[in-house]
Short mmCIF file of C-alpha atoms in Angstrom, two decimals:
data_model
loop_
_atom_site.label_atom_id
_atom_site.label_comp_id
_atom_site.label_asym_id
_atom_site.label_seq_id
_atom_site.Cartn_x
_atom_site.Cartn_y
_atom_site.Cartn_z
CA MET Y 1 15.57 18.56 -4.30
CA ASP Y 2 13.74 16.31 -6.62
CA THR Y 3 12.26 17.94 -9.79
CA VAL Y 4 8.82 16.69 -9.40
CA TYR Y 5 8.53 17.80 -5.78
CA ARG Y 6 9.72 21.29 -6.95
CA GLN Y 7 7.20 21.19 -9.63
CA ARG Y 8 4.40 20.13 -7.20
CA ARG Y 9 5.34 22.81 -4.45
CA ALA Y 10 5.27 25.54 -7.27
CA GLY Y 11 1.98 24.66 -8.44
CA ASN Y 12 -1.53 24.48 -7.43
CA VAL Y 13 -1.02 21.51 -4.92
CA SER Y 14 -2.90 21.40 -1.56
CA ALA Y 15 -1.05 21.88 1.74
CA ARG Y 16 -1.81 18.25 2.54
CA GLU Y 17 0.08 16.95 -0.69
CA ARG Y 18 2.89 19.33 -0.21
CA LEU Y 19 3.51 18.32 3.34
CA MET Y 20 3.39 14.48 1.99
CA ASP Y 21 5.78 15.36 -0.55
CA ALA Y 22 8.00 16.95 1.89
CA ALA Y 23 7.70 14.10 4.42
CA TYR Y 24 8.52 11.68 1.49
CA ALA Y 25 11.74 13.37 0.59
CA GLU Y 26 12.75 13.17 4.19
CA ILE Y 27 12.10 9.44 4.44
CA VAL Y 28 13.94 8.39 1.32
CA SER Y 29 16.67 10.65 2.23
CA GLY Y 30 17.25 8.80 5.58
CA GLY Y 31 16.51 12.08 7.47
CA TRP Y 32 13.22 11.26 8.74
CA VAL Y 33 13.99 10.09 12.51
CA GLU Y 34 16.12 13.13 12.96
CA GLY Y 35 13.96 15.45 11.07
CA ARG Y 36 11.66 18.04 12.89
CA MET Y 37 8.30 18.86 12.02
CA VAL Y 38 8.90 22.36 11.79
CA ASP Y 39 11.26 21.89 8.96
CA ILE Y 40 9.08 19.52 6.93
CA ALA Y 41 6.30 22.20 7.26
CA ALA Y 42 8.66 24.76 6.13
CA SER Y 43 9.78 22.56 3.01
CA ALA Y 44 6.16 22.54 2.28
CA GLY Y 45 5.47 26.06 2.70
CA VAL Y 46 2.88 25.89 5.62
CA SER Y 47 3.22 26.46 9.24
CA ARG Y 48 3.95 23.80 11.89
CA GLN Y 49 0.40 24.33 13.24
CA THR Y 50 -1.14 23.45 9.75
CA LEU Y 51 0.98 20.13 9.56
CA TYR Y 52 -0.41 19.14 13.11
CA ASN Y 53 -3.92 20.22 12.27
CA VAL Y 54 -3.87 17.98 8.94
CA PHE Y 55 -1.93 14.86 10.37
CA GLY Y 56 -2.08 15.01 14.29
CA SER Y 57 1.35 13.70 14.65
CA LYS Y 58 4.60 12.71 12.97
CA GLU Y 59 3.43 9.04 12.74
CA GLY Y 60 0.04 10.29 11.43
CA LEU Y 61 2.10 11.82 8.50
CA LEU Y 62 4.22 8.89 7.96
CA GLN Y 63 1.05 6.53 7.82
CA ALA Y 64 -0.39 9.05 5.27
CA VAL Y 65 2.60 8.88 3.17
CA LEU Y 66 2.61 5.19 3.10
CA VAL Y 67 -1.08 4.88 2.28
CA ARG Y 68 -0.65 7.52 -0.38
CA GLU Y 69 2.06 5.38 -1.85
CA ALA Y 70 0.32 2.07 -1.47
CA ASP Y 71 -2.94 3.58 -3.02
CA ALA Y 72 -1.21 4.67 -6.09
CA LEU Y 73 0.14 1.15 -6.71
CA LEU Y 74 -3.38 -0.09 -6.22
CA ASP Y 75 -4.45 2.23 -9.19
CA HIS Y 76 -2.29 -0.03 -11.37
CA VAL Y 77 -3.82 -2.96 -9.74
CA ALA Y 78 -7.21 -2.04 -10.52
CA VAL Y 79 -6.08 -1.73 -14.19
CA LEU Y 80 -4.63 -5.18 -14.27
CA LEU Y 81 -7.75 -6.65 -12.75
CA GLU Y 82 -9.94 -4.82 -15.22
CA GLN Y 83 -7.70 -6.25 -18.03
CA ASP Y 84 -7.83 -9.69 -16.54
CA THR Y 85 -11.08 -12.02 -17.36
CA GLY Y 86 -9.72 -15.31 -15.87
CA ASP Y 87 -10.39 -17.10 -12.85
CA PRO Y 88 -10.16 -14.92 -9.75
CA ALA Y 89 -7.63 -16.78 -7.96
CA HIS Y 90 -5.21 -16.50 -11.01
CA ALA Y 91 -5.94 -12.61 -11.26
CA VAL Y 92 -4.86 -12.25 -7.53
CA SER Y 93 -2.01 -14.29 -8.15
CA ARG Y 94 -1.07 -12.04 -11.04
CA THR Y 95 -1.47 -8.77 -9.30
CA THR Y 96 0.49 -10.32 -6.28
CA ARG Y 97 3.22 -11.04 -8.40
CA TYR Y 98 3.36 -7.40 -9.98
CA VAL Y 99 2.96 -5.71 -6.57
CA LEU Y 100 5.91 -7.47 -5.06
CA ARG Y 101 8.09 -6.97 -7.99
CA VAL Y 102 7.17 -3.25 -7.84
CA VAL Y 103 7.66 -3.12 -4.12
CA GLY Y 104 11.03 -4.56 -4.30
CA ASP Y 105 12.38 -1.47 -6.04
CA ASN Y 106 10.25 1.08 -4.28
CA PRO Y 107 12.59 3.67 -2.39
CA LEU Y 108 9.88 4.60 0.37
CA LEU Y 109 9.53 1.01 1.32
CA HIS Y 110 13.24 0.39 1.22
CA ALA Y 111 13.76 3.27 3.65
CA VAL Y 112 10.90 2.12 5.81
CA LEU Y 113 12.47 -1.41 6.12
CA THR Y 114 16.01 -0.22 6.60
CA GLY Y 115 15.31 2.78 8.60
CA ASP Y 116 15.28 3.43 12.45
CA HIS Y 117 12.63 1.91 14.93
CA GLU Y 118 10.40 4.92 14.39
CA LEU Y 119 9.67 3.70 10.73
CA LEU Y 120 9.33 -0.12 10.84
CA PRO Y 121 6.28 -0.30 13.31
CA VAL Y 122 3.90 1.32 10.71
CA LEU Y 123 4.18 -1.70 8.70
CA THR Y 124 4.15 -4.20 11.76
CA ILE Y 125 2.61 -3.45 15.10
CA ARG Y 126 0.97 -0.17 14.20
CA SER Y 127 -0.16 -1.13 10.62
CA ALA Y 128 -3.88 -0.96 11.37
CA PRO Y 129 -4.72 2.25 9.53
CA LEU Y 130 -2.78 0.99 6.48
CA LEU Y 131 -4.40 -2.35 6.52
CA ASP Y 132 -7.69 -0.99 7.10
CA LEU Y 133 -7.61 1.55 4.30
CA LEU Y 134 -6.16 -0.62 1.82
CA GLY Y 135 -7.97 -3.72 2.64
CA GLU Y 136 -11.30 -1.81 2.08
CA ARG Y 137 -10.12 -0.80 -1.40
CA ILE Y 138 -8.91 -4.21 -2.56
CA ALA Y 139 -12.28 -5.82 -1.29
CA THR Y 140 -14.12 -3.07 -3.35
CA MET Y 141 -12.01 -3.83 -6.38
CA LEU Y 142 -12.55 -7.43 -6.08
CA GLY Y 143 -16.31 -7.02 -5.41
CA GLU Y 144 -16.79 -4.81 -8.46
CA ARG Y 145 -14.79 -7.20 -10.71
CA CYS Y 146 -16.35 -10.49 -9.42
CA PRO Y 147 -19.97 -9.60 -8.31
CA ASP Y 148 -21.00 -13.20 -7.94
CA ILE Y 149 -18.77 -13.55 -4.89
CA ASP Y 150 -20.21 -13.18 -1.40
CA PRO Y 151 -18.94 -10.03 0.06
CA SER Y 152 -17.81 -11.70 3.32
CA VAL Y 153 -15.55 -13.92 1.15
CA THR Y 154 -14.36 -10.91 -0.79
CA GLU Y 155 -13.52 -9.11 2.32
CA ALA Y 156 -11.71 -12.19 3.71
CA VAL Y 157 -9.80 -12.70 0.40
CA ALA Y 158 -8.82 -8.96 0.48
CA ASP Y 159 -7.60 -9.24 3.97
CA VAL Y 160 -5.59 -12.27 3.54
CA ASN Y 161 -4.17 -11.05 0.26
CA LEU Y 162 -3.05 -7.86 2.05
CA ARG Y 163 -1.42 -9.43 4.96
CA LEU Y 164 0.23 -12.04 2.94
CA LEU Y 165 1.60 -9.30 0.53
CA LEU Y 166 2.76 -7.30 3.61
CA SER Y 167 4.81 -10.42 4.84
CA TYR Y 168 6.38 -11.26 1.63
CA ALA Y 169 7.43 -7.68 1.46
CA LEU Y 170 8.97 -7.54 4.91
CA GLN Y 171 10.37 -11.12 4.51
CA PRO Y 172 10.90 -11.49 0.68
CA ILE Y 173 10.82 -14.68 -1.31
CA ALA Y 174 10.83 -15.02 -4.83
CA PRO Y 175 7.75 -13.14 -6.52
CA ASP Y 176 6.64 -16.06 -8.54
CA GLU Y 177 6.58 -18.36 -5.40
CA ALA Y 178 4.73 -15.87 -3.41
CA ALA Y 179 2.19 -15.37 -6.24
CA ARG Y 180 1.82 -19.29 -6.44
CA ARG Y 181 1.22 -19.63 -2.69
CA VAL Y 182 -1.25 -16.64 -2.67
CA GLU Y 183 -3.17 -18.27 -5.54
CA ILE Y 184 -3.30 -21.52 -3.51
CA ALA Y 185 -4.53 -19.63 -0.29
CA VAL Y 186 -7.20 -17.51 -2.46
CA HIS Y 187 -8.46 -20.56 -4.40
CA GLY Y 188 -9.13 -22.61 -1.15
CA MET Y 189 -11.10 -19.50 0.18
CA LEU Y 190 -13.24 -19.36 -3.00
CA TRP Y 191 -14.50 -22.73 -2.15
CA VAL Y 192 -15.81 -21.73 1.32
CA SER Y 193 -19.48 -22.63 0.23
CA GLY Y 194 -18.49 -26.40 0.22
CA PRO Y 195 -15.94 -28.71 -1.75
CA ASP Y 196 -18.96 -29.72 -4.22
CA THR Y 197 -19.62 -26.08 -5.32
CA GLU Y 198 -17.31 -24.56 -8.07
CA PRO Y 199 -15.66 -21.06 -7.03
CA PRO Y 200 -17.72 -18.31 -8.61
CA ALA Y 201 -16.38 -16.87 -11.69
CA CYS Y 202 -15.89 -13.21 -12.51
#
């Protein structure tokens, strides 16, 4: 068992976090598809009923683990955006490059992409919960950093950026090239008020 996981289980950590830790361990070890909810609950030191009360289903737990992982990554993205004072399209491009490089080495995403049919749909046909939650956070970060951008444009940029990130994660290309393409798309979106208007600066 992972040292950090043992420490979290032994410490003052909520049942929700312990359950997601146990699920994470199952996913990255390749045991998720055959794993039973009762065993995950036991690993977290809670009852199976508590697991269902918190997450509703096995897929609900899986989605929560993915959202937590992506949310932690966005914490780092937020720091990068705060440090970047340049053109917003360049800023989005740089964070895209960073995210794709990190994602390429992420054990959870690797397990989902190479796992059984139960895993991949949470990033494809059943990805709405992940896209909604992360898209909202990305839009909020961009809005705080770039208050002069119309909120509808911020939301659209966040949505397109997130969908492109997911697409490039599922079918990777070189992070530098992906970042360049995202920058082109975002730069164009920031000109929505017309070709004679400069994109709003942050």
